[in-house]
PDB file as gemmi writes it, atoms N, CA and C in Angstrom:
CRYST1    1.000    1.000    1.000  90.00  90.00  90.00 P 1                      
ATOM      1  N   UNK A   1     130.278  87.758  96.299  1.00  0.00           N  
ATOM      2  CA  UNK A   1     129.080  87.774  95.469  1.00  0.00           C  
ATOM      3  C   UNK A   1     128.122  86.657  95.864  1.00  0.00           C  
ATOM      4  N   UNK A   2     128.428  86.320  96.945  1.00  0.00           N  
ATOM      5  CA  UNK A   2     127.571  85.032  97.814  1.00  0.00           C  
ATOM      6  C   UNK A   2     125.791  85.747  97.606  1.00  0.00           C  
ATOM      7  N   UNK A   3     125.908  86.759  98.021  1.00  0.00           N  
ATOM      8  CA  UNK A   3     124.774  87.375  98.385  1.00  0.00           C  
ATOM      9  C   UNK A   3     123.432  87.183  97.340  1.00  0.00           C  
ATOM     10  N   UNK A   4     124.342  87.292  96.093  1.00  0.00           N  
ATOM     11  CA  UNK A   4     122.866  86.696  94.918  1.00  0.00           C  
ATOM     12  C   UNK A   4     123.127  85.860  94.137  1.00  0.00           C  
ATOM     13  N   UNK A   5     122.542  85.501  93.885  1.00  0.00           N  
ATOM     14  CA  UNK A   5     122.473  84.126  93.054  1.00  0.00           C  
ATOM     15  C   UNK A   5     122.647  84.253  91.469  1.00  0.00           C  
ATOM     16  N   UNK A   6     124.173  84.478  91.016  1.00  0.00           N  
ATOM     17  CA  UNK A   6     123.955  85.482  89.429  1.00  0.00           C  
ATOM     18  C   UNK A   6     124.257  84.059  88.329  1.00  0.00           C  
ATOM     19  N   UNK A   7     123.155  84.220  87.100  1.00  0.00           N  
ATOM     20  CA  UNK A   7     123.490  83.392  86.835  1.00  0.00           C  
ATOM     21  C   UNK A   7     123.691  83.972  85.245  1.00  0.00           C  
ATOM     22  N   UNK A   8     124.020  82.941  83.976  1.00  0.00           N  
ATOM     23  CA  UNK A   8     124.335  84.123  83.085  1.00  0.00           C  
ATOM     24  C   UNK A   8     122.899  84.573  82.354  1.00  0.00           C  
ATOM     25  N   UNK A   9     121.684  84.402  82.467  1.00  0.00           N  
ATOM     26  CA  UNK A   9     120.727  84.789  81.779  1.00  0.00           C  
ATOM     27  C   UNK A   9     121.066  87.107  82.618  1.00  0.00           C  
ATOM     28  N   UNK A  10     121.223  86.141  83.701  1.00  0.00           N  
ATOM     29  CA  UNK A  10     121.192  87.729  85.176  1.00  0.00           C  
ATOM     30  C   UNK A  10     122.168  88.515  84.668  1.00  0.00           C  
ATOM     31  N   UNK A  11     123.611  87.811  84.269  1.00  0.00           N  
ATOM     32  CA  UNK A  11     124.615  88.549  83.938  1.00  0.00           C  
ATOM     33  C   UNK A  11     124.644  89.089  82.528  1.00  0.00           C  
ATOM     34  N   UNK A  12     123.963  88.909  81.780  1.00  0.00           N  
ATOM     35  CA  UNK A  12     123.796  89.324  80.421  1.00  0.00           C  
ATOM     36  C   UNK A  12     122.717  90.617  80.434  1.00  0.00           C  
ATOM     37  N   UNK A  13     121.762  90.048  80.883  1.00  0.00           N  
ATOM     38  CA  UNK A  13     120.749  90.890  81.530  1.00  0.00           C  
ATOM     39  C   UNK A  13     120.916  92.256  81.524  1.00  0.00           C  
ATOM     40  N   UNK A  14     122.063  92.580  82.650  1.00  0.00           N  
ATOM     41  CA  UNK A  14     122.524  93.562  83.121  1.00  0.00           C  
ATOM     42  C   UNK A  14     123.384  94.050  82.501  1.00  0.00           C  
ATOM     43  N   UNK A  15     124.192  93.183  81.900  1.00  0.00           N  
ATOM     44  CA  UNK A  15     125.054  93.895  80.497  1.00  0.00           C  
ATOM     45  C   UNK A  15     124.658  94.473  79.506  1.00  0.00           C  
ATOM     46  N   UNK A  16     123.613  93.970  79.188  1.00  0.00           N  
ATOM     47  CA  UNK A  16     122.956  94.692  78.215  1.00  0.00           C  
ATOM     48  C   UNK A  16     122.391  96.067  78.586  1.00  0.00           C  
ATOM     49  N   UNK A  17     121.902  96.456  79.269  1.00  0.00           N  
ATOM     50  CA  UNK A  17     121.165  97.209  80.262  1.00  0.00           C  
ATOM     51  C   UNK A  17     122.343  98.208  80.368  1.00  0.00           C  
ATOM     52  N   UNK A  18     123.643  97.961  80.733  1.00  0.00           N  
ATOM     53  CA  UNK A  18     125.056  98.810  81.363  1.00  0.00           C  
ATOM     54  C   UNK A  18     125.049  99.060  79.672  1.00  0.00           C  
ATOM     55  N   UNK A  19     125.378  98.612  78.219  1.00  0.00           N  
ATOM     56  CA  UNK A  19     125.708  98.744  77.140  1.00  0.00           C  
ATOM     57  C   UNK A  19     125.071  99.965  76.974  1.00  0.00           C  
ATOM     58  N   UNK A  20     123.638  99.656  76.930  1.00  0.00           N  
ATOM     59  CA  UNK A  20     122.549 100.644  76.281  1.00  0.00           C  
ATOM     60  C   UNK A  20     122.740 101.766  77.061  1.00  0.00           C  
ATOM     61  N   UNK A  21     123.079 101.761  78.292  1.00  0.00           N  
ATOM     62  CA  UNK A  21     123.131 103.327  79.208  1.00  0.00           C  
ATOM     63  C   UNK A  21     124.149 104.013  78.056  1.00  0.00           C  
ATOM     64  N   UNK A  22     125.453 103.961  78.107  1.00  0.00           N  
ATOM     65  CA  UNK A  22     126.623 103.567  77.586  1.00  0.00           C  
ATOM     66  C   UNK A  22     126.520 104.288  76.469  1.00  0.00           C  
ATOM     67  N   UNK A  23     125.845 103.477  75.368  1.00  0.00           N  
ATOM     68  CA  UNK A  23     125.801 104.056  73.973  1.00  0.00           C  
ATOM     69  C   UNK A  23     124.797 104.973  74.092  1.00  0.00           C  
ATOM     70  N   UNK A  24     123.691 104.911  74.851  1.00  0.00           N  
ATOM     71  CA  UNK A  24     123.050 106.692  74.744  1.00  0.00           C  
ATOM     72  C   UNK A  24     123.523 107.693  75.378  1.00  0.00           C  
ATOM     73  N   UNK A  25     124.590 107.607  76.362  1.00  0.00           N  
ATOM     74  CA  UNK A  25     125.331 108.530  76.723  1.00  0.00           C  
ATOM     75  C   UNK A  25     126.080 109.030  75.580  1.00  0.00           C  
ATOM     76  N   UNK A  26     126.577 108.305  75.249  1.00  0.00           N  
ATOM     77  CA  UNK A  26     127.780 108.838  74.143  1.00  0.00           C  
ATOM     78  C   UNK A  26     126.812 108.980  72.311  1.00  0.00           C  
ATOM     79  N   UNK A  27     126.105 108.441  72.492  1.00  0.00           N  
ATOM     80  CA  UNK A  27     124.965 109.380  71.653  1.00  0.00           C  
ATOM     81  C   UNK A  27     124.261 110.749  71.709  1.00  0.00           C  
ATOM     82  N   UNK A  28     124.263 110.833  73.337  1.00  0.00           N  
ATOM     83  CA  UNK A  28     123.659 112.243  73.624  1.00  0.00           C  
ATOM     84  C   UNK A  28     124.707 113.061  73.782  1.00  0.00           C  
ATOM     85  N   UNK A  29     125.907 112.893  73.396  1.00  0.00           N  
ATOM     86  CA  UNK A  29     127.187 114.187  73.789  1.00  0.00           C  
ATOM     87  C   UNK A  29     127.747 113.819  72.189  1.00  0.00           C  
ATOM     88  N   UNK A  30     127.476 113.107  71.771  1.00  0.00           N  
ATOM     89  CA  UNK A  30     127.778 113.112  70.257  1.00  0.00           C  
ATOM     90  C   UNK A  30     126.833 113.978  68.961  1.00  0.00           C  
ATOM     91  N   UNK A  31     125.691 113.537  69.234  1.00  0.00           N  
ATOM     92  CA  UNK A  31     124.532 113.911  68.664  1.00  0.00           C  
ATOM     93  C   UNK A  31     123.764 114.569  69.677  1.00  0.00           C  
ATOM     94  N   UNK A  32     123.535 116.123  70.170  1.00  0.00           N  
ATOM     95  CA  UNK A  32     122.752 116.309  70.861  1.00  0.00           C  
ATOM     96  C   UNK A  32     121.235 116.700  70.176  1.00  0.00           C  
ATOM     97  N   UNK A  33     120.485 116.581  71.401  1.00  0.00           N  
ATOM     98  CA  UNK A  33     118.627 116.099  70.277  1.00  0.00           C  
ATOM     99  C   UNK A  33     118.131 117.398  70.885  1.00  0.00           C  
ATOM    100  N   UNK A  34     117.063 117.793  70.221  1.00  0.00           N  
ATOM    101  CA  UNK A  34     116.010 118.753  70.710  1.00  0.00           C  
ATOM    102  C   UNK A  34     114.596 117.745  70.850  1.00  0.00           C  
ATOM    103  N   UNK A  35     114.114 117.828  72.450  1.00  0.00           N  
ATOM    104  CA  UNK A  35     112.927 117.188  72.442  1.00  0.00           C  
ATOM    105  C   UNK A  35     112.180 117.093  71.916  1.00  0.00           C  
ATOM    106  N   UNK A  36     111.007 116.387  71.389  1.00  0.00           N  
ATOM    107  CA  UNK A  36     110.187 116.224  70.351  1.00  0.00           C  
ATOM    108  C   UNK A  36     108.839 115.792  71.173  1.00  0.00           C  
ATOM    109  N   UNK A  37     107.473 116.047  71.137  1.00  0.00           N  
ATOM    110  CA  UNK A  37     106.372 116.142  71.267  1.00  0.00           C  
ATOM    111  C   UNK A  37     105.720 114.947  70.457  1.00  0.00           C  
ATOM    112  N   UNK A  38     105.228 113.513  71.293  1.00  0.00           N  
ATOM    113  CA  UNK A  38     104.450 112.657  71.394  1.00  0.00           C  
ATOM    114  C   UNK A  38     103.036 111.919  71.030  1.00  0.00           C  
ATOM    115  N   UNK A  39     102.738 111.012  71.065  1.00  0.00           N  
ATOM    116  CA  UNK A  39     101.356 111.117  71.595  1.00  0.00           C  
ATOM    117  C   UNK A  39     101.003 110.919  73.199  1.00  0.00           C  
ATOM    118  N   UNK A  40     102.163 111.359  73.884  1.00  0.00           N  
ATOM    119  CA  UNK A  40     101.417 111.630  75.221  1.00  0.00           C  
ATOM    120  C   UNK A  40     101.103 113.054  75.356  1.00  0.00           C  
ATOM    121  N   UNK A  41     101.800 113.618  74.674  1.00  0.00           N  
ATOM    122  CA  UNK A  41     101.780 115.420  74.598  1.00  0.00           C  
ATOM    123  C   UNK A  41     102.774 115.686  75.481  1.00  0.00           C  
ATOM    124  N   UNK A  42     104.120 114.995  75.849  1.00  0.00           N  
ATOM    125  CA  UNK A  42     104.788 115.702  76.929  1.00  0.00           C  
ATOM    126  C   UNK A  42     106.131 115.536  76.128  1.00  0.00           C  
ATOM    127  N   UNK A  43     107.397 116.386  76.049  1.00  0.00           N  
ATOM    128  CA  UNK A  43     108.292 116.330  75.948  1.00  0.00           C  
ATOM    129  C   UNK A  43     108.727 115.264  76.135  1.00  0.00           C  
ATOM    130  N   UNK A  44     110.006 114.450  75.311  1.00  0.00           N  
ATOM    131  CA  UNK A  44     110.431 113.740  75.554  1.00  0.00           C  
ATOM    132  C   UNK A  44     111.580 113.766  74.477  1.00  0.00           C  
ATOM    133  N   UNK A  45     112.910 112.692  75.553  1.00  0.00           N  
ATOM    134  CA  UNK A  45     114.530 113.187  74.812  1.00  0.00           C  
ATOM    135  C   UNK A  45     114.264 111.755  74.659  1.00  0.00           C  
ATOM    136  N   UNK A  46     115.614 111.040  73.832  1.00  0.00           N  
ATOM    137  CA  UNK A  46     116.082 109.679  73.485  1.00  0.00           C  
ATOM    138  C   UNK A  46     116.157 109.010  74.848  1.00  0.00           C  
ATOM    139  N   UNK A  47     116.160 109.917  75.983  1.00  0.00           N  
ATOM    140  CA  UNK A  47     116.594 109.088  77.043  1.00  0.00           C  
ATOM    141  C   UNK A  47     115.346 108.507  78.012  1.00  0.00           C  
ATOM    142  N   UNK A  48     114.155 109.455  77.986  1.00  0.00           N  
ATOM    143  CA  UNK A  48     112.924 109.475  78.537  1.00  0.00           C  
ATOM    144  C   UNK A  48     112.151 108.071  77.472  1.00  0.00           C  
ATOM    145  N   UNK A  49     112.523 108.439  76.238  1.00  0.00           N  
ATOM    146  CA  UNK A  49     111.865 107.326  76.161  1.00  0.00           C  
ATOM    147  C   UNK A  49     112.515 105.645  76.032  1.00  0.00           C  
ATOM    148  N   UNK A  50     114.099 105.857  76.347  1.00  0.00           N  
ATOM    149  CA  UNK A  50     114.297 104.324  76.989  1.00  0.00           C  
ATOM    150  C   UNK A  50     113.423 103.931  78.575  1.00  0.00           C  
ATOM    151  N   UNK A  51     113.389 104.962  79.183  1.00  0.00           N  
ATOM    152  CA  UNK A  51     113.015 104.608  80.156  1.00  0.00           C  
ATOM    153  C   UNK A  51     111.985 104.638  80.417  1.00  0.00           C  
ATOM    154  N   UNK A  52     111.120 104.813  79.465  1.00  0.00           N  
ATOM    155  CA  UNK A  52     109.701 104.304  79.142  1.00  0.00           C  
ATOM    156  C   UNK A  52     109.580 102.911  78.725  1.00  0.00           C  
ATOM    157  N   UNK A  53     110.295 102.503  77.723  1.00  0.00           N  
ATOM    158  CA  UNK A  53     110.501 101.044  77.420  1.00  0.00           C  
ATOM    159  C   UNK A  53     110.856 100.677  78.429  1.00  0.00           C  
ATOM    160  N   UNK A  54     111.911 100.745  79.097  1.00  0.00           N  
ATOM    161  CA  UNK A  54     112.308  99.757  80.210  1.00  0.00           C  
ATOM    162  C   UNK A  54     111.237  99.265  81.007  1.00  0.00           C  
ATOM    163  N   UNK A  55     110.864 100.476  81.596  1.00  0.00           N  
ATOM    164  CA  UNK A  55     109.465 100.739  82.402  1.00  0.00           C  
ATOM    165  C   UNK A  55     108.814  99.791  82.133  1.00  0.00           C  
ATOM    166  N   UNK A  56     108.195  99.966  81.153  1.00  0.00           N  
ATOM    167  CA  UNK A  56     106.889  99.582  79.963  1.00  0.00           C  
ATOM    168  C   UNK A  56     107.191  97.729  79.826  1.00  0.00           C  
ATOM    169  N   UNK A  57     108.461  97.085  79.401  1.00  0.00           N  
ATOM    170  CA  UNK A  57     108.767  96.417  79.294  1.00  0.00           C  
ATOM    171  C   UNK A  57     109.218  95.356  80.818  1.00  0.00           C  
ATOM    172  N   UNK A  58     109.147  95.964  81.755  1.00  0.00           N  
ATOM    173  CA  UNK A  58     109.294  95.304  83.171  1.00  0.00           C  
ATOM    174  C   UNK A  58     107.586  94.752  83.303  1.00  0.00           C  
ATOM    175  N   UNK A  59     106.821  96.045  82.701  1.00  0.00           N  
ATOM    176  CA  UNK A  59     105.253  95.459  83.584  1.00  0.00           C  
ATOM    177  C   UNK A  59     104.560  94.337  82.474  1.00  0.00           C  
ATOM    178  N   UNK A  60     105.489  94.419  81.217  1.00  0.00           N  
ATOM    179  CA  UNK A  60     104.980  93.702  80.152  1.00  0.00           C  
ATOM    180  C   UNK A  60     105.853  92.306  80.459  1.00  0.00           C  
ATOM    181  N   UNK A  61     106.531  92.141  80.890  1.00  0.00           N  
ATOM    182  CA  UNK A  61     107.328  90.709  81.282  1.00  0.00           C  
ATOM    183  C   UNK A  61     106.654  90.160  82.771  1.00  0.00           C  
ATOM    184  N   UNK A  62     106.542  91.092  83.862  1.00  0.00           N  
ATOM    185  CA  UNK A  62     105.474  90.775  84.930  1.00  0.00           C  
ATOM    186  C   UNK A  62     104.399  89.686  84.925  1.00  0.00           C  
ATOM    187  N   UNK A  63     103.516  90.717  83.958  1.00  0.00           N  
ATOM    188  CA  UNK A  63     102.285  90.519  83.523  1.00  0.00           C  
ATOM    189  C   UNK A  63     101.878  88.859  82.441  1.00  0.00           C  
ATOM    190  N   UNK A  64     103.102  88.940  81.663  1.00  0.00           N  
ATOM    191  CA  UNK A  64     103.115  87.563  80.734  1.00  0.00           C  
ATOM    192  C   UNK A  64     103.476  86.489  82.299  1.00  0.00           C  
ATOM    193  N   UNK A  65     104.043  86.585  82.565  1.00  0.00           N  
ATOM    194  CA  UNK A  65     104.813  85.345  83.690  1.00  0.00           C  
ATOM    195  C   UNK A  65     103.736  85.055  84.626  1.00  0.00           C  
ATOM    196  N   UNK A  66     102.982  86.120  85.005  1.00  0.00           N  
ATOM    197  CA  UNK A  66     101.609  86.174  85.694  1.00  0.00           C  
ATOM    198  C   UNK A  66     100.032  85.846  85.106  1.00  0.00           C  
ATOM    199  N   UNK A  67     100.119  86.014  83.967  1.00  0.00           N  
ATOM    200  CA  UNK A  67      98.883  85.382  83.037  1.00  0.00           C  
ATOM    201  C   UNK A  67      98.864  84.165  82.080  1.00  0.00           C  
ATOM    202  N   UNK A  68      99.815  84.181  81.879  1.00  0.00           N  
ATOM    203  CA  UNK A  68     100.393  83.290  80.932  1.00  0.00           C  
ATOM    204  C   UNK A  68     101.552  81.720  81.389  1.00  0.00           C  
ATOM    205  N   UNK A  69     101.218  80.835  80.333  1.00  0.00           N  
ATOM    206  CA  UNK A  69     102.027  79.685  80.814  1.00  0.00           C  
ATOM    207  C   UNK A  69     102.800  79.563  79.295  1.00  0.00           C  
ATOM    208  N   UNK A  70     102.957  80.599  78.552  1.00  0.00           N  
ATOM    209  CA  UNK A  70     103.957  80.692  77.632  1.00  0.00           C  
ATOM    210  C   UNK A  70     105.173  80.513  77.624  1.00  0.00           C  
ATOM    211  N   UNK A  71     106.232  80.227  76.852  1.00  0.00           N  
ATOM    212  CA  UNK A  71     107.800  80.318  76.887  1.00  0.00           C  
ATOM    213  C   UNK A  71     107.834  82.033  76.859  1.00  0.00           C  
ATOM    214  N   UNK A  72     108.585  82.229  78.245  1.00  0.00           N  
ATOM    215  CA  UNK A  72     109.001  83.621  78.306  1.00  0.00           C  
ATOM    216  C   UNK A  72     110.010  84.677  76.803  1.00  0.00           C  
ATOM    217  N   UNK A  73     109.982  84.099  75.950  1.00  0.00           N  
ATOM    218  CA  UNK A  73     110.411  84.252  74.762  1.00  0.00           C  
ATOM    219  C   UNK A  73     109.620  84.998  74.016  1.00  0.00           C  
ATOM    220  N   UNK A  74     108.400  84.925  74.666  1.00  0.00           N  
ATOM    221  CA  UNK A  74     107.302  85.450  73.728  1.00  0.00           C  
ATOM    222  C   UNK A  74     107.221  86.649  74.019  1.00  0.00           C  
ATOM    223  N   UNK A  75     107.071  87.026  75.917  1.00  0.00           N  
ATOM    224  CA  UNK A  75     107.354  88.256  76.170  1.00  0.00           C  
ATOM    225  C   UNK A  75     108.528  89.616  74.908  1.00  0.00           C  
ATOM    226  N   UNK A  76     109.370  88.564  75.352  1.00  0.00           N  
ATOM    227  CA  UNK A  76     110.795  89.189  74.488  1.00  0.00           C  
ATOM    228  C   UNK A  76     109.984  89.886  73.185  1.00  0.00           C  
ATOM    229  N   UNK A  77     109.753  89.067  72.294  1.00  0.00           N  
ATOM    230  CA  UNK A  77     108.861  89.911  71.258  1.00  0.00           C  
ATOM    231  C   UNK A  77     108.133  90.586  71.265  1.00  0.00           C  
ATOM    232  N   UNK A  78     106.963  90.665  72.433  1.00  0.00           N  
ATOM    233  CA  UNK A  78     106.349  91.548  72.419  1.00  0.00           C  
ATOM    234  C   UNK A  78     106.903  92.986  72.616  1.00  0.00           C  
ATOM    235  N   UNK A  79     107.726  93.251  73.566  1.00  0.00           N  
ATOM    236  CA  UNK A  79     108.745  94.018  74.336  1.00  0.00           C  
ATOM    237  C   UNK A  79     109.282  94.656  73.106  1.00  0.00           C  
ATOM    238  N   UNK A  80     109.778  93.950  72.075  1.00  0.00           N  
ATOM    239  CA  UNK A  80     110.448  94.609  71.068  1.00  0.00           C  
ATOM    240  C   UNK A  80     109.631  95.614  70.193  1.00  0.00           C  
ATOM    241  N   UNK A  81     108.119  94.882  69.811  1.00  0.00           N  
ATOM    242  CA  UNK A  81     107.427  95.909  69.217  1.00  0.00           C  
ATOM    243  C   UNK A  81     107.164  97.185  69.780  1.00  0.00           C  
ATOM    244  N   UNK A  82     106.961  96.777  71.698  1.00  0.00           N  
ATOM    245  CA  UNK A  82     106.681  98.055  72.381  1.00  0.00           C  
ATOM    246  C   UNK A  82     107.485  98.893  71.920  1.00  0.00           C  
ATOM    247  N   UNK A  83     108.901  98.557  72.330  1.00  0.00           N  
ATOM    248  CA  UNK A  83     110.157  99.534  72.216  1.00  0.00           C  
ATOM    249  C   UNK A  83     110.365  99.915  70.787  1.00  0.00           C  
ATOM    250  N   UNK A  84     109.614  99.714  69.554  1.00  0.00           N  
ATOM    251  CA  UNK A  84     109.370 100.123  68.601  1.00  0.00           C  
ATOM    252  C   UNK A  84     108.859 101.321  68.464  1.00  0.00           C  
ATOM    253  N   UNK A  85     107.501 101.034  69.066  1.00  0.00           N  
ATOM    254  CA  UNK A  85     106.026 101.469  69.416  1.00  0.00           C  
ATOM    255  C   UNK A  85     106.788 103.019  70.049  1.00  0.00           C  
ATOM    256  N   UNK A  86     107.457 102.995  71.060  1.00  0.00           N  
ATOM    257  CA  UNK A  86     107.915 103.942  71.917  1.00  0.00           C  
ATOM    258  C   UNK A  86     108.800 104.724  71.379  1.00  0.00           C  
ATOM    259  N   UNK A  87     109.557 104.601  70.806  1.00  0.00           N  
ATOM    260  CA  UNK A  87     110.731 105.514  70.365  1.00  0.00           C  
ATOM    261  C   UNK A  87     110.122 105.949  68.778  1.00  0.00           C  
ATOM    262  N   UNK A  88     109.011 105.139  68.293  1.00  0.00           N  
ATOM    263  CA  UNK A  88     108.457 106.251  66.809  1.00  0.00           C  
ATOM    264  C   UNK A  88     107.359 106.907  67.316  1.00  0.00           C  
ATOM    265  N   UNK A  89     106.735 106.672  68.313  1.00  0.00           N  
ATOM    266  CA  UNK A  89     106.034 107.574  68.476  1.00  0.00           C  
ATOM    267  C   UNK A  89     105.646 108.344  69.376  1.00  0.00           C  
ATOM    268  N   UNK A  90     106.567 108.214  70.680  1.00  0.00           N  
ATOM    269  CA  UNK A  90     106.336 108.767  71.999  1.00  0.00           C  
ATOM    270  C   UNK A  90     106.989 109.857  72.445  1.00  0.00           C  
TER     271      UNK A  90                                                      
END                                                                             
């Protein structure tokens, strides 16, 4: 594991990330969903719109680290409302 440099912010990171796959898998074979219609107007399952947050939440952590001289903490909150934002109404 020479190859990267893991440290535990990295290793949590990714745990979390492996969790959430995880529990919406076994949410979507537990509870299966019928897609539901947006305000983008396009179909979308429980799973389309994690990966809208994720998405959404990579260019929103980018973007703070790149404009901003904030404690990256702040990102974090914002991120949360997105992923609010996204799963009630997308």
């Amino acid at each position: 594991m020479e190859w990267m440099a893991w440290t535990w912010p990295t290793a949590v990171f990714f745990g979390i990330i492996a969790a959430t796959l995880i529990t919406f898998t076994v949410l979507a074979i537990k509870y299966p969903e019928v897609p539901r219609h947006g305000v983008l107007g396009i179909e979308t399952t429980r799973g389309d719109r994690l990966f809208i947050t994720l998405l959404g939440s990579a260019f929103i952590n980018l973007a703070w680290l790149g404009l901003l001289d904030a404690p990256q903490w702040g990102a974090l909150v914002v991120c949360l409302f997105y992923a609010f934002a996204v799963f009630r109404w997308v």
